[in-house]
XYZ file of C-alpha atoms in Angstrom:
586
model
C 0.569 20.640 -32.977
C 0.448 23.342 -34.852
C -2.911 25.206 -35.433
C -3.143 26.958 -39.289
C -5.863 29.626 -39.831
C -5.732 30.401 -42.797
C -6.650 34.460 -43.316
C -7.007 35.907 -46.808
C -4.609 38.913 -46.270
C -4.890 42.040 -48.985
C -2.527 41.691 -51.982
C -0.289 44.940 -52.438
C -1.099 47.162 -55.453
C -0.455 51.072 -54.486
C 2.998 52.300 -53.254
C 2.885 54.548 -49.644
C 5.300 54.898 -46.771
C 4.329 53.009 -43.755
C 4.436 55.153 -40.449
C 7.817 55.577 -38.929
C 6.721 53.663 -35.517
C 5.694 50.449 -37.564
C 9.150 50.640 -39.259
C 11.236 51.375 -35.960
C 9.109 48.091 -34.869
C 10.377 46.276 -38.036
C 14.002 47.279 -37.527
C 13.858 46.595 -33.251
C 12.675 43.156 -34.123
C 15.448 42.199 -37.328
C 17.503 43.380 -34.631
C 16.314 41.802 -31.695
C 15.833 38.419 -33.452
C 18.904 37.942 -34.728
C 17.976 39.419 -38.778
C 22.144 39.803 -40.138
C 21.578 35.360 -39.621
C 18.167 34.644 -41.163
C 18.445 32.292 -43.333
C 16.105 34.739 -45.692
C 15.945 38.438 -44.905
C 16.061 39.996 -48.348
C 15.204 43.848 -48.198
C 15.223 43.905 -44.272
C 17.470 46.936 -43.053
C 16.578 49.006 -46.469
C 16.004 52.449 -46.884
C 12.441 53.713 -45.773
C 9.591 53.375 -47.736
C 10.714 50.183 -49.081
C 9.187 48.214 -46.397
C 6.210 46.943 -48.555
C 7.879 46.735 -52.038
C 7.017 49.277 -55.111
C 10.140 51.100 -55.420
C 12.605 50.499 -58.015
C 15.171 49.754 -55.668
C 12.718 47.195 -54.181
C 10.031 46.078 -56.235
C 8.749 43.544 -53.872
C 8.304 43.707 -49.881
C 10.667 42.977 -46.949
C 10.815 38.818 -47.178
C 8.267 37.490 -44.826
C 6.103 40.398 -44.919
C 2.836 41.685 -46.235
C 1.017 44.995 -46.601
C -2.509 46.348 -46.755
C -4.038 46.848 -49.780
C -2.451 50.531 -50.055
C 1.238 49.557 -48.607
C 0.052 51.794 -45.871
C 0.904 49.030 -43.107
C 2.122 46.086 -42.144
C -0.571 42.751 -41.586
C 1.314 39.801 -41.782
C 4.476 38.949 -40.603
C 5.501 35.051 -41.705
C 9.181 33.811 -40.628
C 8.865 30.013 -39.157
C 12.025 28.157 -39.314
C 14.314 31.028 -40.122
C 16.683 30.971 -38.017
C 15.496 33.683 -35.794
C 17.414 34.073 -33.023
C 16.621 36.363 -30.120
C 13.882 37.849 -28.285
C 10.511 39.828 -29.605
C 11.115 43.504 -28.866
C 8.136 45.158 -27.136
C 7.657 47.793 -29.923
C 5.969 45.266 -32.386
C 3.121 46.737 -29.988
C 3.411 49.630 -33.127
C 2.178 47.233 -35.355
C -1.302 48.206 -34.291
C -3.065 46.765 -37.943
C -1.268 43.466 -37.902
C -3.395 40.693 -38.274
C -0.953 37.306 -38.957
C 2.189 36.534 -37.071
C 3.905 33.531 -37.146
C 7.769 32.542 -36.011
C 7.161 28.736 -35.202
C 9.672 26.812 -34.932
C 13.160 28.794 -34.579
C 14.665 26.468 -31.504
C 17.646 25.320 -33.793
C 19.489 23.044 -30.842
C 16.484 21.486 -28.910
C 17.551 23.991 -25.700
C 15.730 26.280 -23.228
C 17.657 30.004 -23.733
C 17.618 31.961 -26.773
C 21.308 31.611 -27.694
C 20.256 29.601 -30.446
C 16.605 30.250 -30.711
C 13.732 32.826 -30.383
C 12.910 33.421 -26.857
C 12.346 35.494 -24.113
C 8.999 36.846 -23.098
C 5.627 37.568 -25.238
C 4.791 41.282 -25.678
C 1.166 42.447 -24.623
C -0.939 41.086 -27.388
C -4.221 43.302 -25.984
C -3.561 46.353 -28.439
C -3.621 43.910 -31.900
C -7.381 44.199 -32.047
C -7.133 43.226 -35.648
C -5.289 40.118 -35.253
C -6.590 36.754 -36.670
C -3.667 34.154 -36.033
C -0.562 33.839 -33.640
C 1.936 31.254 -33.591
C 5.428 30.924 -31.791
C 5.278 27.271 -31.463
C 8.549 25.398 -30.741
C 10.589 28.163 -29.761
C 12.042 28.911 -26.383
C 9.613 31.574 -24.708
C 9.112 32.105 -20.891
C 6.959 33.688 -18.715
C 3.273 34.147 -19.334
C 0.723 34.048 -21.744
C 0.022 37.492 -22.363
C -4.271 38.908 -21.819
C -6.517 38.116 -25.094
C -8.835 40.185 -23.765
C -10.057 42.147 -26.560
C -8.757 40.067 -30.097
C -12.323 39.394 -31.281
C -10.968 38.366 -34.801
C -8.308 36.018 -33.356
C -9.180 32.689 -35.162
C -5.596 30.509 -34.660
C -3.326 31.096 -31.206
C -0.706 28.704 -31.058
C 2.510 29.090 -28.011
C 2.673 24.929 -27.749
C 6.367 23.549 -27.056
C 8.000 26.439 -24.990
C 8.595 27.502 -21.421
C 5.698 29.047 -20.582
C 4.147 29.208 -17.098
C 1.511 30.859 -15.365
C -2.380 30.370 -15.818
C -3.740 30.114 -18.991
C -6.068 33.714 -19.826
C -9.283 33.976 -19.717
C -10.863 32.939 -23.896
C -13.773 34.630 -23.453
C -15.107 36.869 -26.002
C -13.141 34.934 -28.960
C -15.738 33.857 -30.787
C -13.908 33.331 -33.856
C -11.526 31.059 -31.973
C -11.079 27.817 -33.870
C -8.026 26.657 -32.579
C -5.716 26.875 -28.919
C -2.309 25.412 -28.417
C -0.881 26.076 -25.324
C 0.221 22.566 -24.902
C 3.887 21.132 -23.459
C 4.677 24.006 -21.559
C 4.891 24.337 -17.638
C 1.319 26.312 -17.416
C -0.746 25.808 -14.130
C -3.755 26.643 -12.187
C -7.247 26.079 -13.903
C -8.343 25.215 -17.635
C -9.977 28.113 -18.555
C -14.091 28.359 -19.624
C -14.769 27.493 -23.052
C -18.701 28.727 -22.954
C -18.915 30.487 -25.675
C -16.437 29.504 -27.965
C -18.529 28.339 -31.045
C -15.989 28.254 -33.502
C -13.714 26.351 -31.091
C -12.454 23.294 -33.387
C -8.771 22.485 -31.524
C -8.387 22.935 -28.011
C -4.892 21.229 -26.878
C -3.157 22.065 -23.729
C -1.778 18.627 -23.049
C 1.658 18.309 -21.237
C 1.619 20.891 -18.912
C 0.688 21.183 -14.669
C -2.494 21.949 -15.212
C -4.916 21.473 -12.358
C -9.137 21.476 -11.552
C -12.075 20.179 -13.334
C -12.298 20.167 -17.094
C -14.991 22.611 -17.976
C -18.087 22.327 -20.226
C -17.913 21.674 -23.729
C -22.113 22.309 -23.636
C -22.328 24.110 -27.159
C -19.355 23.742 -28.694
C -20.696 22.407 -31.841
C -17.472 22.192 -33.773
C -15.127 21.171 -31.450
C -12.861 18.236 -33.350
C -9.914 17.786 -31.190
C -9.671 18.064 -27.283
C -6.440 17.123 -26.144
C -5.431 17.747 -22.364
C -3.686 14.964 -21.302
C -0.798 14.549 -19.280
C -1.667 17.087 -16.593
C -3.057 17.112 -12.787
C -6.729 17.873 -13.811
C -9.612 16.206 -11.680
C -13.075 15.466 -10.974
C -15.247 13.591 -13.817
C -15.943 13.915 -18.131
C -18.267 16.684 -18.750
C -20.655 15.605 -21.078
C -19.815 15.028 -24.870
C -23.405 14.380 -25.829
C -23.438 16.990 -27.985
C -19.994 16.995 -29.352
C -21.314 15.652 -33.160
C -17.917 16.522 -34.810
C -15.742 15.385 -32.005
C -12.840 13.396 -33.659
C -9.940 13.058 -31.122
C -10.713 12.952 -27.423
C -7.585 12.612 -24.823
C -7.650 12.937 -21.317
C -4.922 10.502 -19.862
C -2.265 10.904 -17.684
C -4.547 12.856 -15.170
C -6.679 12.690 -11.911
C -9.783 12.082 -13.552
C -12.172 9.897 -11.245
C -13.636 6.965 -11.545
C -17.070 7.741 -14.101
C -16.830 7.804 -17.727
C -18.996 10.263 -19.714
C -21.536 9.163 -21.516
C -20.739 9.548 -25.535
C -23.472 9.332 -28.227
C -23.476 6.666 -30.473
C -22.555 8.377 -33.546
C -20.744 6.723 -36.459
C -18.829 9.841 -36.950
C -17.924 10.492 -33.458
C -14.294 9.821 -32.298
C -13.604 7.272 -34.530
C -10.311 5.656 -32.385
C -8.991 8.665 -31.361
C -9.217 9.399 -28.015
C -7.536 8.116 -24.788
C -8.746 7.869 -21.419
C -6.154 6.015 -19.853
C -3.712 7.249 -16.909
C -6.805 7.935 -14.596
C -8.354 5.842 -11.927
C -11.652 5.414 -14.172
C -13.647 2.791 -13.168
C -13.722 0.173 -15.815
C -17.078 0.072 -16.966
C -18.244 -1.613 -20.503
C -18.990 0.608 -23.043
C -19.290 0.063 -27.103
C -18.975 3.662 -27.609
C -15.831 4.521 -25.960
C -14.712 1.240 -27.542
C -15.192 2.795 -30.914
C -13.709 5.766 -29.726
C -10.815 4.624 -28.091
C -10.080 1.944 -31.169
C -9.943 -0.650 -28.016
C -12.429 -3.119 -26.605
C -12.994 -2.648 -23.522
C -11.973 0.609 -24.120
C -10.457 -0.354 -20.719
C -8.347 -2.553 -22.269
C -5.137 -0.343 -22.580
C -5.427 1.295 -19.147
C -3.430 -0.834 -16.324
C -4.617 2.042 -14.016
C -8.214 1.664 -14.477
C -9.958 0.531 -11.838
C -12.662 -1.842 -10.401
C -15.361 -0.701 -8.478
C -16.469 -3.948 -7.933
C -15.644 -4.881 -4.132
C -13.238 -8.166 -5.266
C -13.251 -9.706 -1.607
C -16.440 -12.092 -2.580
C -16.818 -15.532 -3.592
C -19.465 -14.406 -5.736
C -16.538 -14.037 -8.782
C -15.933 -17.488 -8.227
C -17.200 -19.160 -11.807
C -15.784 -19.759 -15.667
C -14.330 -17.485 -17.798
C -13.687 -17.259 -21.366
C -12.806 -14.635 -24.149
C -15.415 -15.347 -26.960
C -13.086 -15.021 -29.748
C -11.333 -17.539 -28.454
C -13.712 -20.979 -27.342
C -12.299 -23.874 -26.476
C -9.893 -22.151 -23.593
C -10.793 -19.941 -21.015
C -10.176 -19.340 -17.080
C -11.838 -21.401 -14.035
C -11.736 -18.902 -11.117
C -12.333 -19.283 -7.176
C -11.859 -16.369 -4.455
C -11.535 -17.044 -0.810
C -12.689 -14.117 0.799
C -10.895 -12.512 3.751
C -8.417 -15.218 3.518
C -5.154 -12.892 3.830
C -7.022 -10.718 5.908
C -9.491 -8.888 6.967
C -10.950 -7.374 3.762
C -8.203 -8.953 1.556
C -9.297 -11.785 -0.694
C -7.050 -14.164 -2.355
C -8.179 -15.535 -5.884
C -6.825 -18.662 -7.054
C -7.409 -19.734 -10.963
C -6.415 -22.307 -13.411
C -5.770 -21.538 -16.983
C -6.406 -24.089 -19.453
C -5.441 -23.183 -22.973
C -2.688 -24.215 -25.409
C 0.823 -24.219 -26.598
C 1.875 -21.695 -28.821
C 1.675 -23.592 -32.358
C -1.311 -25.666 -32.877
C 1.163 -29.010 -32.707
C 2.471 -28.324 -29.198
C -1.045 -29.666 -27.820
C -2.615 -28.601 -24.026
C -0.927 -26.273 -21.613
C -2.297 -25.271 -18.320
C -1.200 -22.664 -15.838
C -2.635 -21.554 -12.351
C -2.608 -17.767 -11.363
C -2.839 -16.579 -7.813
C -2.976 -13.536 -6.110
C -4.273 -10.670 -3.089
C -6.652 -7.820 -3.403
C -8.700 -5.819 -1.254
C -12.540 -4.965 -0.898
C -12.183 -1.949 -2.029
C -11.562 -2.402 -5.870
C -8.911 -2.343 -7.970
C -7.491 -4.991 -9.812
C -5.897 -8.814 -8.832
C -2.086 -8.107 -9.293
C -1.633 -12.018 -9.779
C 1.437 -14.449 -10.404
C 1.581 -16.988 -12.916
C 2.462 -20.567 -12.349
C 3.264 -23.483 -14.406
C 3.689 -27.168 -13.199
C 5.199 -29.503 -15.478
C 6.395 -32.860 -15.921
C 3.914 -35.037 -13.586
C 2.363 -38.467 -14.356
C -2.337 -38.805 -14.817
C -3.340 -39.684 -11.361
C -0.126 -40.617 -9.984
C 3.367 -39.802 -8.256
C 5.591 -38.083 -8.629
C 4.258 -34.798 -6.373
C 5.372 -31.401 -8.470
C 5.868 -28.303 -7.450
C 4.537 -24.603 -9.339
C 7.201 -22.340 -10.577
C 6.687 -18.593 -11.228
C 6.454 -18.162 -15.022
C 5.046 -14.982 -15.615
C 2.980 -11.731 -13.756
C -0.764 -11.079 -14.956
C -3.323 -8.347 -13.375
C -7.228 -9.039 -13.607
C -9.052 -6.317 -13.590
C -13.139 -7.158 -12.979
C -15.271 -4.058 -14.737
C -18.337 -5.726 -13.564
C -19.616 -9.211 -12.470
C -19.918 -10.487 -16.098
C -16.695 -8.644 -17.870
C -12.683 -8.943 -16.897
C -9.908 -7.876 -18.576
C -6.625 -9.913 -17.981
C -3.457 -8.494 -18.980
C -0.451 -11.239 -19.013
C 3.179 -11.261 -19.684
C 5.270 -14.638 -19.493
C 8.983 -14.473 -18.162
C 9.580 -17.942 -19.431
C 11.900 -17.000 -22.375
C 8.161 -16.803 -24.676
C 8.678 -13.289 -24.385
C 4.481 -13.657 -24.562
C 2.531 -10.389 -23.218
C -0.814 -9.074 -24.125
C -4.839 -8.968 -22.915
C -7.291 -10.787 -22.537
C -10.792 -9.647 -22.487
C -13.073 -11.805 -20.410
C -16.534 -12.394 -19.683
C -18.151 -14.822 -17.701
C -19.031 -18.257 -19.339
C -22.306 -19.073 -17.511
C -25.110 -17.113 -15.143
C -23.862 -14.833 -12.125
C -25.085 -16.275 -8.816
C -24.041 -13.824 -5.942
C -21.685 -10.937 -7.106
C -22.639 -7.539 -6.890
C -20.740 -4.840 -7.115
C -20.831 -4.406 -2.921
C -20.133 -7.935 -2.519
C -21.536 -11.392 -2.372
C -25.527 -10.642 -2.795
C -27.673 -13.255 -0.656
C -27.038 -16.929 0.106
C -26.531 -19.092 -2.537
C -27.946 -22.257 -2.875
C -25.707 -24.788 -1.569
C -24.160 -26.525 -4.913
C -22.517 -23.224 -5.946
C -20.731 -23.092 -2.756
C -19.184 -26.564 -3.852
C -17.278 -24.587 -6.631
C -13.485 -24.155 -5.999
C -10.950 -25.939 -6.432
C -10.251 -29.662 -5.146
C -7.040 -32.561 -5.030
C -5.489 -35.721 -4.156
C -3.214 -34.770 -1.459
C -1.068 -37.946 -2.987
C -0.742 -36.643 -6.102
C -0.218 -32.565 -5.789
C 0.672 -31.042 -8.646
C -2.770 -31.639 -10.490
C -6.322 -31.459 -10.069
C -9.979 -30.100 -10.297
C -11.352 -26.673 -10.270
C -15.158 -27.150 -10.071
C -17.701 -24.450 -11.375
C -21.002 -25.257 -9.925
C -23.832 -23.107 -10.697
C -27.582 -23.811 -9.531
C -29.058 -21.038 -11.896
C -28.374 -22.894 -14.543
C -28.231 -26.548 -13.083
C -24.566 -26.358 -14.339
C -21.804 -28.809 -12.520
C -18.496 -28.294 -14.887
C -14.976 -28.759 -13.933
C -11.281 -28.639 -15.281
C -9.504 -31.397 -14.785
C -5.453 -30.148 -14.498
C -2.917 -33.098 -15.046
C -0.201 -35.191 -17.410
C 0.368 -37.751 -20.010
C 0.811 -41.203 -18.067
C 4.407 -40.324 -19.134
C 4.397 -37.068 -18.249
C 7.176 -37.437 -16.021
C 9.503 -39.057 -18.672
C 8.263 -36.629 -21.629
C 9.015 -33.209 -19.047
C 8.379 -29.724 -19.857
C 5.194 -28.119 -21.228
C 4.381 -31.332 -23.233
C 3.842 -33.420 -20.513
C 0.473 -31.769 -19.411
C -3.150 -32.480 -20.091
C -6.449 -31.286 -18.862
C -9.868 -32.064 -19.524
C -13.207 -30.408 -18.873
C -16.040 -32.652 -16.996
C -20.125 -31.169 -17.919
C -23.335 -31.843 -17.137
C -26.585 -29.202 -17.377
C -28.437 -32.005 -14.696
C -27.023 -31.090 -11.343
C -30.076 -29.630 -10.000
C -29.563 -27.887 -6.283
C -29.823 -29.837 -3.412
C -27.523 -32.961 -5.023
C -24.544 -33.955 -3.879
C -23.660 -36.855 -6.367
C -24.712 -37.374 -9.931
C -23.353 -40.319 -12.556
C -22.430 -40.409 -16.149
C -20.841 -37.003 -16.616
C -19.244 -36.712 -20.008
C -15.281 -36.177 -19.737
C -14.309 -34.356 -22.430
C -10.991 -33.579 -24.572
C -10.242 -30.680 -26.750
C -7.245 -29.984 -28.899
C -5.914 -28.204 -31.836
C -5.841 -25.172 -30.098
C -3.053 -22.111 -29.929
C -2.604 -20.182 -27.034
C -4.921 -16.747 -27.383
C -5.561 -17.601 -31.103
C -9.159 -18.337 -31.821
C -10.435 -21.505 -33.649
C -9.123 -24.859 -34.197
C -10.097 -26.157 -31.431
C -11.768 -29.782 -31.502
C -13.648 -31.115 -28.562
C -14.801 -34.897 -28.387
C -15.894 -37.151 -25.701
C -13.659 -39.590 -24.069
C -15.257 -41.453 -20.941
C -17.831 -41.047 -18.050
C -17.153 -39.821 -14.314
C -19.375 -40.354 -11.061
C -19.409 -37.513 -8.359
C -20.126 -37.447 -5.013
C -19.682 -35.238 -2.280
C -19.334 -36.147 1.495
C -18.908 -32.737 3.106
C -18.064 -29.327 1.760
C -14.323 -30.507 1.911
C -14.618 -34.154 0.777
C -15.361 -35.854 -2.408
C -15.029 -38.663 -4.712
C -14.844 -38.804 -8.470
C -14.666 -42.173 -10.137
C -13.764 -42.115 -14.226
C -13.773 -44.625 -16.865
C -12.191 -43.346 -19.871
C -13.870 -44.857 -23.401
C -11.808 -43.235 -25.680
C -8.788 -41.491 -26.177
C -5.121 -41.370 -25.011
C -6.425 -42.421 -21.290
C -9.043 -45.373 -22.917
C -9.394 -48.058 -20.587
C -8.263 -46.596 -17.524
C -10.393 -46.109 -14.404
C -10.432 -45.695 -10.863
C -11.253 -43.680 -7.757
C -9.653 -40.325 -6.667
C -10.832 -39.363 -3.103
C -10.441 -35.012 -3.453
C -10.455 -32.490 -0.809
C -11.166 -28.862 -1.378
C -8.009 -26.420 -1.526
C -8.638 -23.616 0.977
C -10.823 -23.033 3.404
C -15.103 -24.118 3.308
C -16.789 -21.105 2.430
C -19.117 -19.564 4.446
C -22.382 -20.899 4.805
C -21.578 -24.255 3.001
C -22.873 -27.341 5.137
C -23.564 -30.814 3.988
């Protein structure tokens, strides 16, 4: 990026010779860089005293040059994209009244030497006391940043895109600073303080090595654009609370740990333009960094955010939907320690739709490990297809697709998805959780739950595998609800995607402490597309009676009033999938 300060440099109106040093500085460098091939170098390698123009000879000054108000020296040098070629000579040190130098942008075949660009090393910059801007972006220089120690009127210092290494110098003292690029070069060690630095409106040293904590950005008023991603940097945000004209924020691709800093809400404050992701933050809601970010959860773009929720509890064990999109949504069970010691296994179903609003239901179950200590599920996606309702044949799951859940909290998820089924479907989800959280904390499963929610989870006919219940039982609320997972009654003879229906099965009466309850509405919904909001129609079609025998046994009898299914009925005798959970006795 490069940083333009503009300085209002004298005009030229009185003819005098320059001294001899600043114009055996002026001839080292046209030789040094290459001058005989500029693309423009009209007067360079004159006779002396036509450096700055006024002769008749040379009315006007060396091209690329400009003079003090008496043509007594040389302040501005200006030769970007010129086809310099070369190094900087270490007498432009003569040029002790310069105050603008720019050669950006003089790499003319994308290399590293200086056999077809400007190169080499920077000379000392410590004795230009009067300069106000510096920039050598995209060229080829090595070695150091040179000390800035002293260049109290330096307002622009740009070096971004070379091959510079080394630490960056110390900024104090430039309080005129307004903008710093130092960024995609090999630079390491700390970022340096910015106290100080009132003017500071660009800092950008992204794409480098650099390591440590970011440092305060208390009192810099008028910073716009902080940029210092891709790096090594760690430890947390310092606080932006006072940032009011911060615009672009990026910190990704680092070490950063898991706490975001709070931001202000602030209409004008980084409207979309920052990035947090490439760190292990946690993912924690947050409306402002959604603004700022231009995602929601700001989260949402970040596969290697993390959950500080401990994910080995049953308390995550409930519904989940995406608001924009009612009417399909997520029915979710974890069996703690199941594949270990610490290592949960979470088993959901998926009950949405077919990618055109004609294709009708589709379900899919996910399933996958994680451990106590956060993170995210990294889950598998299943489909079973081509089944008959409540009856043979068995049929079996077949990997369709990866997903990842990632739980910021007890009542928000994010799931990210992407289908290997020839879709070519990928994309997020945002979730949050449908009805009231019983037991999940962010340590784990908080207390003992009263003894219906522990009847959540998921349930079958052993006779007819391949389809199903996933129950979501929750006493806060007196909530029993359930997807029902399962075909067309010639599901088996239609095949593929099209053969599968589910229903949902709702009540608000099953207070705790039942085990049974009658008359629960079975409902159908359809019109639906698959992550598309609206559309969706949902209408009763029949009646089903539940009772449970034991934490692992249960009955549900249906009669079916309307619909595809009307006048069927009978009795499915269901047993839980997985083990009881703990604590659950009947």
């Amino acid at each position: 990026m490069l940083i333009a300060v503009c300085a209002a440099l004298p005009g030229q109106s009185v003819w005098a010779a320059i001294p001899a040093s600043e114009r055996q500085a002026l001839l080292a460098f046209y030789n040094s860089a290459g001058g005989a091939g500029w693309i423009y170098n009209l007067g360079w390698n004159s006779a002396a005293g036509s450096e700055c123009g006024g002769t008749s000879g040379n009315p006007n000054p060396w091209f690329g040059l400009t003079c003090d108000s008496t043509n007594s020296h040389i302040v501005g040098i200006y030769l970007p994209q010129n086809r310099l070629i070369g190094t900087l000579p270490t007498s432009l040190t003569a040029l002790t009244q310069l105050q603008s130098f720019n050669v950006a942008n003089n790499n003319y075949c994308g290399g590293n030497g200086s056999a077809c660009s400007l190169g080499g090393s920077i000379p000392a910059l410590s004795g230009f006391t009067l300069l106000q801007a510096f920039s050598i972006e995209g060229n080829t220089f090595s070695g150091s940043i040179p000390a800035l120690t002293g260049l109290v009127n330096l307002q622009g210092f740009d070096v971004g895109q070379n091959n510079l290494s080394g630490s960056i110098p110390p900024l104090a003292g430039l309080t005129n600073l307004h903008g710093f690029n130092a960024s995609s070069n090999n630079l390491s060690g700390a970022l340096p303080a910015l106290a100080g630095l009132a003017s500071l409106e660009v800092f950008d040293v992204h794409d480098n090595q650099l390591s440590g904590i970011i440092p305060s950005l208390t009192g810099l008023g008028n910073l716009q654009t902080f940029y210092a991603f891709a790096n090594q940097l760690s430890g947390s945000i310092p606080a932006l609370s006072d940032l009011s004209n911060l615009q672009f924020f990026n910190v990704g691709d680092n070490q950063l740990d898991a706490s975001i800093a709070a931001v202000p809400n602030s209409n004008n404050l980084l409207p979309g333009g920052s990035t947090l992701c490439g760190n292990p933050f946690s993912a924690t809601p947050d409306t402002n960094w959604d603004a700022a970010t231009g995602a929601t959860p700001w989260y949402s773009a970040c596969p290697q955010a993390i959950s500080s929720i401990n994910l080995d509890q049953h308390g995550l064990t409930g519904s989940w939907y995406q608001r924009s999109t009612g009417g399909q949504g997520f029915v979710i069970e974890v069996y703690p320690d199941l594949a270990g010691a610490g290592l949960g296994v979470l088993g959901s179903s998926w009950y949405t739709y077919d990618v055109s609003a004609a294709g009708g239901q589709r379900w899919y179950t996910l399933q996958g490990n994680a451990t106590a200590g956060g993170g995210a599920y990294p889950l598998t996606i299943y489909a079973n297809t081509g089944g008959n309702f409540n009856a043979a044949p068995h049929t079996s799951a077949t990997a369709v697709g990866t997903a990842t859940l990632l739980f910021a909290s007890c009542t928000d998820a994010l799931l990210t998805y992407s289908f290997s089924d020839g879709s070519g479907r990928s994309g997020l989800i945002p979730l949050a959780r449908l009805d009231a959280n019983v037991t999940c904390s962010s340590a784990g499963d908080n207390g003992s739950p009263a003894l219906s929610y522990l009847l959540s989870g998921a349930w079958y006919n052993p006779t007819t595998g391949g389809q199903g219940f996933v129950f979501d039982i929750n006493p806060a609320q007196t909530l029993l609800s359930a997807g029902w997972y399962t075909y067309a009654q010639n599901g088996a003879q239609i095949g593929g995607g099209a053969s599968q229906r589910w229903f949902t099965v709702q009540t608000a009466a099953f207070a705790p402490g039942m085990t049974s309850i009658s008359n629960v509405p079975i409902y159908s919904s359809t019109g639906g597309t698959f992550n598309v909001g609206g559309g969706v129609t949902t209408t009763p079609v029949g009646t089903a009676n539940i009772s449970f025998a034991s934490c692992s046994a249960m009955t549900l009898t249906y009669t079916f009033t309307a619909g595809a299914n009307q006048g069927l009925s009978d009795t499915i005798n269901l047993q839980r999938v997985g083990p009881v959970p703990a604590g659950c006795a009947l």
